[in-house]
Short mmCIF file of C-alpha atoms and ligand atoms in Angstrom, two decimals:
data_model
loop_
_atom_site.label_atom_id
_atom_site.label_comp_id
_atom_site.label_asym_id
_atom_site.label_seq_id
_atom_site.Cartn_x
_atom_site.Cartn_y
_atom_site.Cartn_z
CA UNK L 729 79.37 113.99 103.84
CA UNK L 730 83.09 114.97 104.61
CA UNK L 731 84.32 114.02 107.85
CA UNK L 732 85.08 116.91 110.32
CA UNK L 733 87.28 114.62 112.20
CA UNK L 734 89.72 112.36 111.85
CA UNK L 735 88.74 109.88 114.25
CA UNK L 736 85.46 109.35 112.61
CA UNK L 737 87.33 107.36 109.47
CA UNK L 738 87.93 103.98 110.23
CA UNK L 739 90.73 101.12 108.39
CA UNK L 740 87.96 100.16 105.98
CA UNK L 741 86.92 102.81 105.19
CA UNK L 742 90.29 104.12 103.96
CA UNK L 743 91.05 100.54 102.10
CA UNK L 744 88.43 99.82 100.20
CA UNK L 745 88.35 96.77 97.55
CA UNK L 746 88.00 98.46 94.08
CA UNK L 747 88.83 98.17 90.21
CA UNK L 748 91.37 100.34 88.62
CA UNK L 749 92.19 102.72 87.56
CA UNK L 750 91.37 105.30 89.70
CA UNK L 751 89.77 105.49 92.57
CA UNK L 752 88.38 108.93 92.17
CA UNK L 753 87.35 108.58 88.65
CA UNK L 754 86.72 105.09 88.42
CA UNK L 755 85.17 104.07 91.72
CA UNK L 756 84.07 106.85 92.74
CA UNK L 757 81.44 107.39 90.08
CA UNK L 758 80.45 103.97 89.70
CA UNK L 759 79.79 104.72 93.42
CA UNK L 760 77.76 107.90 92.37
CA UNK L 761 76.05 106.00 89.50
CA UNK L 762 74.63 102.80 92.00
CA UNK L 763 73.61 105.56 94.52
CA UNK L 764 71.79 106.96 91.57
CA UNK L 765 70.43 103.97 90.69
CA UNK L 766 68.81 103.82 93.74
CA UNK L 767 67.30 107.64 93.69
CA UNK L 768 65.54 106.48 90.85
CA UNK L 769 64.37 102.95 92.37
CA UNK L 770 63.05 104.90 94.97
CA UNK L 771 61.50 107.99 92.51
CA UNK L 772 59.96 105.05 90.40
CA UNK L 773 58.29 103.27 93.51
CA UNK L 774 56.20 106.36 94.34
CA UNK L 775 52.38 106.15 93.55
CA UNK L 776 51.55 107.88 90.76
CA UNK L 777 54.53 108.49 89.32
CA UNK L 778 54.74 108.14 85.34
CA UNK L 779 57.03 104.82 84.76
CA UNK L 780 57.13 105.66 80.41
CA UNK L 781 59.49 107.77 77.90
CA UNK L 782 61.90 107.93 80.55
CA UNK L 783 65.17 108.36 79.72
CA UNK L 784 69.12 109.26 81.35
CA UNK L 785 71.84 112.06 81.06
CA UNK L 786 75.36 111.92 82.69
CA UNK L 787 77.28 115.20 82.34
CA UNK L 788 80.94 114.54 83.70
CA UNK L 789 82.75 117.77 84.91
CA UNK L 790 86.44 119.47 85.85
CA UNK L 791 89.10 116.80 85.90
CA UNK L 792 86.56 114.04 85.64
CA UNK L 793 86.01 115.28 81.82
CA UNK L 794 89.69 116.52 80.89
CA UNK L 795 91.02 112.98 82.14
CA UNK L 796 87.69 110.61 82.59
CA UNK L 797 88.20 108.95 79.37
CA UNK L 798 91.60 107.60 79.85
CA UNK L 799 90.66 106.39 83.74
CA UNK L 800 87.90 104.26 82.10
CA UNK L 801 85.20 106.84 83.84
CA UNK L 802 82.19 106.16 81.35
CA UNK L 803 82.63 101.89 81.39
CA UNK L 804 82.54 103.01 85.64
CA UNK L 805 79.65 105.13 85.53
CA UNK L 806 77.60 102.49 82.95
CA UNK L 807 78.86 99.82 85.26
CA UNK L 808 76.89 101.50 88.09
CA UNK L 809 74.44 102.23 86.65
CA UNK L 810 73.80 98.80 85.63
CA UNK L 811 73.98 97.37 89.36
CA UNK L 812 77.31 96.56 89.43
CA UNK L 813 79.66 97.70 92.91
CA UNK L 814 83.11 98.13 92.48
CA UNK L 815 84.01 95.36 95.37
CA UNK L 816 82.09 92.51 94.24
CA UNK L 817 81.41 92.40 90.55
CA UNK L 818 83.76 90.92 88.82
CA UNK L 819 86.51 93.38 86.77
CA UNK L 820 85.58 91.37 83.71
CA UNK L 821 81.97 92.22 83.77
CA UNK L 822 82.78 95.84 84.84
CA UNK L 823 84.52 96.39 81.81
CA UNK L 824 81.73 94.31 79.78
CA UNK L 825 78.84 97.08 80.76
CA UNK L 826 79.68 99.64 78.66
CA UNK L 827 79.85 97.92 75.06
CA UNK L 828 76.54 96.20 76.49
CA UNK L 829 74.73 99.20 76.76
CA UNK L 830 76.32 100.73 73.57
CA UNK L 831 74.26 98.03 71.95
CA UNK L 832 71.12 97.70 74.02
CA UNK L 833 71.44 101.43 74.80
CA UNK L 834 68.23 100.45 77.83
CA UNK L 835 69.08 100.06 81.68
CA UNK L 836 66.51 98.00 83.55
CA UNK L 837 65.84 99.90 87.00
CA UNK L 838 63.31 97.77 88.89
CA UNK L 839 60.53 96.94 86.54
CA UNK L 840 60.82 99.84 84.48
CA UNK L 841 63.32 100.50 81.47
CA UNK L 842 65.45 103.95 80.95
CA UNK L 843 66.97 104.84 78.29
CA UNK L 844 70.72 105.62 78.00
CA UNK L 845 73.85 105.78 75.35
CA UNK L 846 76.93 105.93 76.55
CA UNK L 847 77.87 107.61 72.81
CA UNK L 848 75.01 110.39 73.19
CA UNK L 849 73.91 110.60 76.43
CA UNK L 850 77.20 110.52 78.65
CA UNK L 851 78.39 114.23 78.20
CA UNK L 852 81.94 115.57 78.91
CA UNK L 853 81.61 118.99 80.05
CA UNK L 854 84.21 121.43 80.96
CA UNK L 855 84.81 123.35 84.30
CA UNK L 856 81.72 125.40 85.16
CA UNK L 857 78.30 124.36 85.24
CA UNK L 858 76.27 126.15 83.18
CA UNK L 859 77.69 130.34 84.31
CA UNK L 860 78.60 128.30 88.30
CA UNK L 861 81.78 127.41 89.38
CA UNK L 862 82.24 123.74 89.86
CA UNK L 863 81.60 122.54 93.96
CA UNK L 864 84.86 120.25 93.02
CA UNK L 865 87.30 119.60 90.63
CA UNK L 866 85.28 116.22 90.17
CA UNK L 867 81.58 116.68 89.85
CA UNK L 868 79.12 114.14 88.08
CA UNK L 869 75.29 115.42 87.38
CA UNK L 870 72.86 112.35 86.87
CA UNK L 871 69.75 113.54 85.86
CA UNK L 872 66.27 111.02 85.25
CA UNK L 873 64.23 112.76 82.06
CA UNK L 874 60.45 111.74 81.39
CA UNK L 875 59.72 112.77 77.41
CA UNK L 876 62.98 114.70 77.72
CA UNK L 877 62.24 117.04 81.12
CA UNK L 878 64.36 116.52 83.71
CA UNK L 879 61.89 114.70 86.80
CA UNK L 880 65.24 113.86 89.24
CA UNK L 881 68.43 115.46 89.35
CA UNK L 882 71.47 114.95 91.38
CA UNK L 883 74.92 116.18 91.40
CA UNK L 884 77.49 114.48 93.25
CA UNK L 885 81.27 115.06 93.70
CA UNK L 886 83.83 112.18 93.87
CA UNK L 887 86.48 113.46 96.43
CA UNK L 888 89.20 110.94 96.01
CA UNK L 889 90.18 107.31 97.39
CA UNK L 890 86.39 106.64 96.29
CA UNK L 891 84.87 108.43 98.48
CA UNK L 892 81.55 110.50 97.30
CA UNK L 893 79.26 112.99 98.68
CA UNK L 894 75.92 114.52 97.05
CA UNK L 895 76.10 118.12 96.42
CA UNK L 896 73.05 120.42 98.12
CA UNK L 897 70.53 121.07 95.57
CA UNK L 898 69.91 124.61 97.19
CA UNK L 899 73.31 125.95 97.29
CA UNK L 900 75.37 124.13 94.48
CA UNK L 901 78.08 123.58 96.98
CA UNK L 902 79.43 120.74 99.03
CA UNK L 903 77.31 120.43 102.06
CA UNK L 904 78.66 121.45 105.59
CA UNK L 905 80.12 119.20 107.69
CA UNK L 906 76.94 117.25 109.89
CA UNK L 907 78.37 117.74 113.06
CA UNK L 908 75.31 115.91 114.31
CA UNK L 909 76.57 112.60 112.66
CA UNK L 910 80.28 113.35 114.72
CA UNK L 911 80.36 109.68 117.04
CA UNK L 912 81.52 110.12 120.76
CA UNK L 913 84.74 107.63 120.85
CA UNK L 914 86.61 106.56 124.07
CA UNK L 915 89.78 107.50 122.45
CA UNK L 916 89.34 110.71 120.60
CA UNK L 917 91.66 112.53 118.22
CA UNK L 918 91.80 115.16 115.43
CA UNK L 919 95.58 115.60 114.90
CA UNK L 920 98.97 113.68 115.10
CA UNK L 921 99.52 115.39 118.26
CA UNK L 922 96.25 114.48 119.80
CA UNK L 923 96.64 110.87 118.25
CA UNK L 924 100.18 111.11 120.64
CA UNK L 925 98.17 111.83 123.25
CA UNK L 926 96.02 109.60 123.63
CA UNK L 927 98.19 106.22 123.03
CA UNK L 928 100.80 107.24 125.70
CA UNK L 929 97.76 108.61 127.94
CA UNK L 930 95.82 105.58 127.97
CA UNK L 931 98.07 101.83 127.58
CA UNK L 932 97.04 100.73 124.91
CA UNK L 933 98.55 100.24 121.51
CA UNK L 934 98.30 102.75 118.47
CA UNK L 935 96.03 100.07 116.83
CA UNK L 936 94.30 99.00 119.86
CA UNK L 937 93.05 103.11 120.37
CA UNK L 938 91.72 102.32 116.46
CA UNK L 939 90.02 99.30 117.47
CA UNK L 940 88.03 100.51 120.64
CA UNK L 941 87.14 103.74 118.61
CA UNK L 942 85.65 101.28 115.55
CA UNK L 943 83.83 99.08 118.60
CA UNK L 944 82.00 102.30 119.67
CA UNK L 945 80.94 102.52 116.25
CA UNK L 946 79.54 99.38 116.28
CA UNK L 947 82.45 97.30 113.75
CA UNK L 948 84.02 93.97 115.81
CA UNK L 949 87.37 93.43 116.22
CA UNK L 950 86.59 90.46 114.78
CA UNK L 951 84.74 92.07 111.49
CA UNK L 952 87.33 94.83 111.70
CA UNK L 953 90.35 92.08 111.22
CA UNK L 954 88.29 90.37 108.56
CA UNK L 955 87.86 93.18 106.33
CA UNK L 956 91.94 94.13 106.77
CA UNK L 957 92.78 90.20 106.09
CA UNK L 958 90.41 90.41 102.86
CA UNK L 959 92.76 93.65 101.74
CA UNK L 960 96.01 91.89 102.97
CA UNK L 961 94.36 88.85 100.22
CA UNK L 962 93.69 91.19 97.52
CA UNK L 963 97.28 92.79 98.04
CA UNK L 964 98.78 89.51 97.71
CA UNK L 965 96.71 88.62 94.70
CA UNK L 966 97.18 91.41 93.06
CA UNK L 967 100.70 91.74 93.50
CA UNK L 968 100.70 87.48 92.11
CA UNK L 969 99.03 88.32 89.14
CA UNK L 970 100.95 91.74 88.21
CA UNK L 971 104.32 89.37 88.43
CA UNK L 972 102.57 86.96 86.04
CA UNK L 973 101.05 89.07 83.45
CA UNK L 974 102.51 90.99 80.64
CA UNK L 975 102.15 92.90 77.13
CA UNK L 976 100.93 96.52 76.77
CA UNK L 977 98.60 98.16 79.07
CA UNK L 978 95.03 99.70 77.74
CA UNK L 979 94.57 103.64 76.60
CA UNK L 980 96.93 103.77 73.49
CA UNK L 981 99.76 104.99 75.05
CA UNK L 982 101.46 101.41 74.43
CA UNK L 983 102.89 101.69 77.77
CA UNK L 984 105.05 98.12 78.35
CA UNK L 985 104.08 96.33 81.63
CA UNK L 986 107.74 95.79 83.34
CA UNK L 987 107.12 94.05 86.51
CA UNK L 988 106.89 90.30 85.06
CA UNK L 989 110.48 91.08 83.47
CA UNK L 990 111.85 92.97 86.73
CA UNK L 991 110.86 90.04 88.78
CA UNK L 992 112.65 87.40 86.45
CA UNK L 993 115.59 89.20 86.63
CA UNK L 994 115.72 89.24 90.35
CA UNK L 995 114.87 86.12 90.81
CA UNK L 996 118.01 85.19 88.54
CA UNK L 997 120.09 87.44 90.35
CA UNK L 998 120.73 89.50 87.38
CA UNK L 999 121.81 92.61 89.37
CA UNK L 1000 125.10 94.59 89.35
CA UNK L 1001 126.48 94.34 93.42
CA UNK L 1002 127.42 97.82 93.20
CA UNK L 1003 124.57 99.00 92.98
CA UNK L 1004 122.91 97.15 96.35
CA UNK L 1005 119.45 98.00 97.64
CA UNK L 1006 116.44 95.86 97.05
CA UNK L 1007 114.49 95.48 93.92
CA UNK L 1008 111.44 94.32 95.81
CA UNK L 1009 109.35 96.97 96.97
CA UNK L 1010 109.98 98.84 93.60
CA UNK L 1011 108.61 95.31 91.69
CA UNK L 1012 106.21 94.99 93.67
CA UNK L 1013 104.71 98.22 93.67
CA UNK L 1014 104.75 98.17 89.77
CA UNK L 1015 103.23 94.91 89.66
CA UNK L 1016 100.04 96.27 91.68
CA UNK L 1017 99.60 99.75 89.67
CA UNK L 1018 100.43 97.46 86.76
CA UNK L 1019 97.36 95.60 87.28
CA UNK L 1020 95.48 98.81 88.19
CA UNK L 1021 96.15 100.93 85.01
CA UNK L 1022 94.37 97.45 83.72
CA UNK L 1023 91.50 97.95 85.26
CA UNK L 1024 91.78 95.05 87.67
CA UNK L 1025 90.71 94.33 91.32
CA UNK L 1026 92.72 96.78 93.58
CA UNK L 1027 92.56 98.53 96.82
CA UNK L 1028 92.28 102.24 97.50
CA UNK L 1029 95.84 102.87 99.73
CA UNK L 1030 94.64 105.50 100.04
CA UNK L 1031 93.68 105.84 95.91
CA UNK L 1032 94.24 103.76 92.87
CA UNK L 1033 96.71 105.99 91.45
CA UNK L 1034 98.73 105.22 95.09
CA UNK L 1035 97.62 101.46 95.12
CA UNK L 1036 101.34 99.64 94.94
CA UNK L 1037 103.05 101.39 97.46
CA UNK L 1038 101.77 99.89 100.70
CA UNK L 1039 101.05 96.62 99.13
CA UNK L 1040 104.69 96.35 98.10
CA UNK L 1041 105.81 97.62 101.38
CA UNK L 1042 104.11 95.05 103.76
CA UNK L 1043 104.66 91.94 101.03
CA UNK L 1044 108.69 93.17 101.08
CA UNK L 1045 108.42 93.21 105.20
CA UNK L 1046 106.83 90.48 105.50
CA UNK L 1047 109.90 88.72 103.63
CA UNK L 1048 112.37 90.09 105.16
CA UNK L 1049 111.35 90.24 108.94
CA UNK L 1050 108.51 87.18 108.64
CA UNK L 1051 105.85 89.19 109.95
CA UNK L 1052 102.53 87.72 111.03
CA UNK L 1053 99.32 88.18 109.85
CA UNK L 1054 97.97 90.15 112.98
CA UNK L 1055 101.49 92.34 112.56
CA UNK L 1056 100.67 93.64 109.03
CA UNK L 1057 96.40 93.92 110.10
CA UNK L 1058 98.02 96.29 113.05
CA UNK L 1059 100.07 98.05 110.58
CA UNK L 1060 97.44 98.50 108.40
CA UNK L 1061 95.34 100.40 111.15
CA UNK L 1062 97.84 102.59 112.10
CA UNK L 1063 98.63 103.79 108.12
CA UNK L 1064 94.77 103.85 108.05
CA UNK L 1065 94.80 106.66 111.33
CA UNK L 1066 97.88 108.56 108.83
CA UNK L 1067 95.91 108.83 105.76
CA UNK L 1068 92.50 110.00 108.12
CA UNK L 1069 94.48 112.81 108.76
CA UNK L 1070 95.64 113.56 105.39
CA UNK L 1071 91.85 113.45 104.42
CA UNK L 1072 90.75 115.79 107.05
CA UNK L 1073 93.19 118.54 107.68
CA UNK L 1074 94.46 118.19 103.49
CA UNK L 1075 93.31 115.74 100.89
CA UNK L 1076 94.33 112.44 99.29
CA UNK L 1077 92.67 114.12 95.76
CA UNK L 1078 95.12 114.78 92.99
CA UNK L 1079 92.53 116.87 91.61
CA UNK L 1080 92.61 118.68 94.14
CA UNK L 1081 96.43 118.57 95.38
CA UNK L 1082 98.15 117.30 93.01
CA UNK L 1083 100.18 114.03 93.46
CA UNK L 1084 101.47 114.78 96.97
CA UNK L 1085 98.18 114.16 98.31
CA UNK L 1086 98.28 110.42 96.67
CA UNK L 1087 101.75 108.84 96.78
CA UNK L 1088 102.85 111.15 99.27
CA UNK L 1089 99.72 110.00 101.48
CA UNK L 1090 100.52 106.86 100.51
CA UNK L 1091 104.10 107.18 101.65
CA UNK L 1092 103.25 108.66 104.41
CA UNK L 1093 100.99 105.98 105.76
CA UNK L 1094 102.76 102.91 104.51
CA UNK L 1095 105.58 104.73 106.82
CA UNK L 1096 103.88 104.62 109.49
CA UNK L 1097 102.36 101.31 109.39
CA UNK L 1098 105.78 99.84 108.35
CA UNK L 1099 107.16 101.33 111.58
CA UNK L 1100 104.26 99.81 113.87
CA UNK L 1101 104.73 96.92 112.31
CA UNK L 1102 108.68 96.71 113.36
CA UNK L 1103 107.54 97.53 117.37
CA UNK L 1104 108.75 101.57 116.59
CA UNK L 1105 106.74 103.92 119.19
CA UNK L 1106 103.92 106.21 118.12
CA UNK L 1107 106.26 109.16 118.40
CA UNK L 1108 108.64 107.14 115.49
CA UNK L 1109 105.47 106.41 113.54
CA UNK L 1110 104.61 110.09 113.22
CA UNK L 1111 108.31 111.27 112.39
CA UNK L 1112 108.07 108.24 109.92
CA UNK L 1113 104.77 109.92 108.33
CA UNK L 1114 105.92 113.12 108.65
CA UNK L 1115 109.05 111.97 106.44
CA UNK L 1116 106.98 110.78 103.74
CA UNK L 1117 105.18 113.90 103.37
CA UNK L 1118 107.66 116.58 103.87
CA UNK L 1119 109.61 115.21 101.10
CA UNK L 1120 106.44 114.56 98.47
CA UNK L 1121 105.03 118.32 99.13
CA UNK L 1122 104.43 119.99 95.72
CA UNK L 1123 104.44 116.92 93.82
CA UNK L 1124 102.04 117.93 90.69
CA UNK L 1125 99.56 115.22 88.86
CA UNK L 1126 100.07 115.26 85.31
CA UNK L 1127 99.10 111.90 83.83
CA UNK L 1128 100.44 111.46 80.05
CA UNK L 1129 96.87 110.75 78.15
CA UNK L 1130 95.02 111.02 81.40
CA UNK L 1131 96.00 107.58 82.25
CA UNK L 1132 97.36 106.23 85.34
CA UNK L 1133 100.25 104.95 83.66
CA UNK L 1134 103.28 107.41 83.45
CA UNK L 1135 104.36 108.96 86.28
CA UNK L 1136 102.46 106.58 88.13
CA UNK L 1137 103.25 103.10 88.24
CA UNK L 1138 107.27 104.17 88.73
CA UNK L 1139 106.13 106.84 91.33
CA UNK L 1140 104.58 104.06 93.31
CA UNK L 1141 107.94 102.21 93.51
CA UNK L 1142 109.75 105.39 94.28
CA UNK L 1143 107.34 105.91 97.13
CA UNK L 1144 107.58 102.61 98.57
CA UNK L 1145 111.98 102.98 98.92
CA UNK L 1146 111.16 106.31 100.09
CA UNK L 1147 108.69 104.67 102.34
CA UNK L 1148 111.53 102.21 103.57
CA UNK L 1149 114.19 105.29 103.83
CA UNK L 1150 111.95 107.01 106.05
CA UNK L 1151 111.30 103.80 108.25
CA UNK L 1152 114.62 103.33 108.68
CA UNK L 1153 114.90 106.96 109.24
CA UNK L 1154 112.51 107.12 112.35
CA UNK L 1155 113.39 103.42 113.47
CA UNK L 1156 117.25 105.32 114.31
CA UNK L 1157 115.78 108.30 116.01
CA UNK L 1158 113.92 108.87 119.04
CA UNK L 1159 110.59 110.31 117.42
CA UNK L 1160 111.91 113.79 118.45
CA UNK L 1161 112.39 116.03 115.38
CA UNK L 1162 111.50 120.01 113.91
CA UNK L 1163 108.71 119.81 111.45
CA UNK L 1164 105.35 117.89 112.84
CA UNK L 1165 103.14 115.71 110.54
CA UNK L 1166 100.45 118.47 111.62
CA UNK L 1167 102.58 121.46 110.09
CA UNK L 1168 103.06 119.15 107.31
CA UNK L 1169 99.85 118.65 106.64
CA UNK L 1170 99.23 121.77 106.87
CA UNK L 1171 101.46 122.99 104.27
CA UNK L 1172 100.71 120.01 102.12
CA UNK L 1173 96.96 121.87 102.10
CA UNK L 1174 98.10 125.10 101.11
CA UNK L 1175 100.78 123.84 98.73
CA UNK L 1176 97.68 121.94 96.74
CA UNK L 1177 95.66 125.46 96.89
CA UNK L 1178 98.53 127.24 95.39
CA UNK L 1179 98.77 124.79 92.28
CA UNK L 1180 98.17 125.98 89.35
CA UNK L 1181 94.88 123.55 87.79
CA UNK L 1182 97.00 122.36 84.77
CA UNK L 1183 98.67 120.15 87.57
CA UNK L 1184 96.07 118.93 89.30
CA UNK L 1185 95.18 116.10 86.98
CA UNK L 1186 93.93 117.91 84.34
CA UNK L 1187 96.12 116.33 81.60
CA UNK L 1188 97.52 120.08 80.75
CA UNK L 1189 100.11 120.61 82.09
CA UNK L 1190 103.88 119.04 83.07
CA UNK L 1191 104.52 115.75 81.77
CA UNK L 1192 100.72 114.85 79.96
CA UNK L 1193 102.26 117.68 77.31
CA UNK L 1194 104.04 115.41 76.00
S1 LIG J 2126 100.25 111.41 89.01
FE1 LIG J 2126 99.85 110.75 91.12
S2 LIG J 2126 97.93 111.76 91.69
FE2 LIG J 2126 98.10 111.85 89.46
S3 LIG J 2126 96.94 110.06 88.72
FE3 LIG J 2126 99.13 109.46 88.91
S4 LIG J 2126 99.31 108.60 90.99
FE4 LIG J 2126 97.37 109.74 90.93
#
């Protein structure tokens, strides 16, 4: 169900441990396919139900079909539906399921056996279903067959940052928002301006209004900072093993990976001292969306595609200003609270928005964060968001091959300096300035509706023509 508000997403929600390479068509429906999974578990346990000649259909739709085959969507979705979740099985065997079932072509669901090839019976369709218009760029139909006849059928929608939502089998269309699910929280908020509100209102921290809200909804402080510490570990890890690996990433595009090389050379000092700056949050960032156009353990900041830009932010800050590990946990709620927004009053979909509502979320919240993080006020942390958007708005998704290769993995180290700029930006203001992060979100919304499709990570238009 989508959120009506944006106080009703919490920090984990908005990292969540993954594979690459995307989070909307890679975790997403591997998502969709274990919630699947268990529609049919639960179809199959009912008495008298026929448990023979049953067999499976996946029809992928919209952007999920023009570009699904490069983001590795079918090993996702046959991961899935296998058993396996995108947080705890391990990348290797993720990318094992599919050339499993190629050969078994059977997927055990309880104690029954359904059939299903990937080759035949995982269907790329195009952007209508059937003579209906889609319910979202990204739409998935799973349906169960007994001697061919459809007995269960469900179509879900994969919304981006791995989020997913079931579609209403009597409309077609997303469902409304269940305002009955809506939690009372001490410290409410639905906009930057109300988020303003309520930290100078009350005296508490940005993070601590985060942390109260997630204790009325029943999460810890103490789970809370043990999820965010498990991200901060997969950051680091991630970024470690993108520094360490190299060769030519997966999808035929013989893209080079850069950041081993990068990272030598700064190391060695290898850098003209005209040309000053810091190569770190750049190599970083590459390292990380390295590793995710690899299909390896990564965290939704807030997507795949968007994955190196905070990572590369906090490791650089943590360098250069020795931050704790509280510090960067804090930091990480408040860019959490930044990309909420984003979600609710816009979207973090490239389908959807184009890239603006990925690295320029992305920017936008590691912003943010970054400026919590440096003991900025909440008025600096919204100019610093508000930076990072305004100057990402109309930036179009056009992955060469469908791949989340190039413009990716460089736009995630142009975000992250941009990121930095914008810090440094809001650090040497007073948090008064024209343009709110509201209007920008705002326009960031009606920018993505304006878009023509071929941008909108279709693979037809701008740069994926080659
Ligand atoms: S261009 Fe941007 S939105 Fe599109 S796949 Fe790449 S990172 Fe994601």
């Amino acid at each position: 169900m989508n959120p009506t508000r944006a106080d009703q997403i919490g920090p984990l929600e908005m990292f969540k441990i993954g594979v690459g390479p995307s989070s909307s068509h890679t975790v997403g429906p591997m998502l969709a396919a274990l919630r699947f999974r268990d529609e049919m578990l639960e179809f199959l346990a009912k008495k008298g139900t026929e448990k023979e000649n049953l067999s499976l259909t996946v029809e992928l739709f919209g952007s999920l079909s023009a570009t699904g085959r490069g983001h590795m969507t079918d090993g996702a979705i046959s991961a899935g539906l296998t058993g396996l979740h995108p947080k705890t099985a391990d990348p290797d065997e993720i990318w094992q399921a599919i050339p499993k079932l190629k050969k078994e072509k059977l997927i055990h669901v309880g104690d029954r056996v359904v059939v299903f090839d990937p080759d035949n019976d995982l269907k790329w369709g195009g952007f209508t279903m059937g003579d209906k218009p889609l319910p979202h760029p990204n739409t998935i139909r799973f349906s169960l067959l007994r001697k061919d006849k459809p007995v269960l059928s469900t179509v879900m929608v994969s919304i981006g940052g791995g989020f997913i939502e079931s579609v209403d089998p009597d409309t077609g269309m997303r469902r409304a928002p269940d305002l009955a699910s809506i939690k009372q929280l001490p410290y409410p908020y639905d906009s930057a301006a109300e988020f303003i509100e309520v930290c100078e209102k009350s005296s508490l921290t940005p993070w601590q209004i985060v942390i109260e809200n997630q204790k009325a909804k029943g999460i810890s402080e103490e789970e809370l900072r043990k999820g965010l510490n498990d991200v901060l570990k997969t950051f680091d890890a991630c970024i470690e093993r993108g520094l360490k690996a190299d060769g030519i990433l997966p999808g035929g595009l013989k893209v080079r990976r850069r950041a081993k090389e990068l990272y030598k050379q700064l190391k060695q000092g290898k850098r003209k001292p005209a040309l000053g700056g810091d190569l770190r949050p750049s190599v970083y960032a590459m390292a990380v969306n390295e590793e995710n156009a690899a299909g390896g353990r990564v965290v939704t900041a807030p997507t795949n595609g968007s994955s190196g830009l905070i990572p590369a932010v906090w490791r650089t800050l943590k360098e250069t200003n020795k931050l704790s590990k509280k510090t960067m946990e804090n930091g990480l709620i408040v860019a959490s609270v930044i990309g909420a927004l984003v979600k609710t009053h816009a979207s973090i979909s490239g389908a959807e928005v184009g890239c603006q509502g990925e690295v320029g979320t992305s920017c936008a919240m590691a912003a943010a964060g970054a400026v919590a993080m440096l003991g900025g006020s909440v008025r600096q942390m919204e100019q610093a968001a508000e930076i990072g958007i305004e100057h990402h708005l109309g930036m179009t998704c056009d992955p060469i091959q469908g791949l989340v290769q190039i413009p990716c993995i460089e736009r995630n180290a142009m975000g992250a300096v941009k990121a930095l700029n914008a810090v440094y930006l809001s650090l040497a203001s007073d948090g008064r300035h024209i343009v709110s992060l509201d209007k920008a979100l705002a326009v960031m919304k009606q920018t993505g509706l304006d878009m023509n499709q071929q941008y909108k990570e279709t693979a037809t238009g701008g740069l994926a023509l080659g």
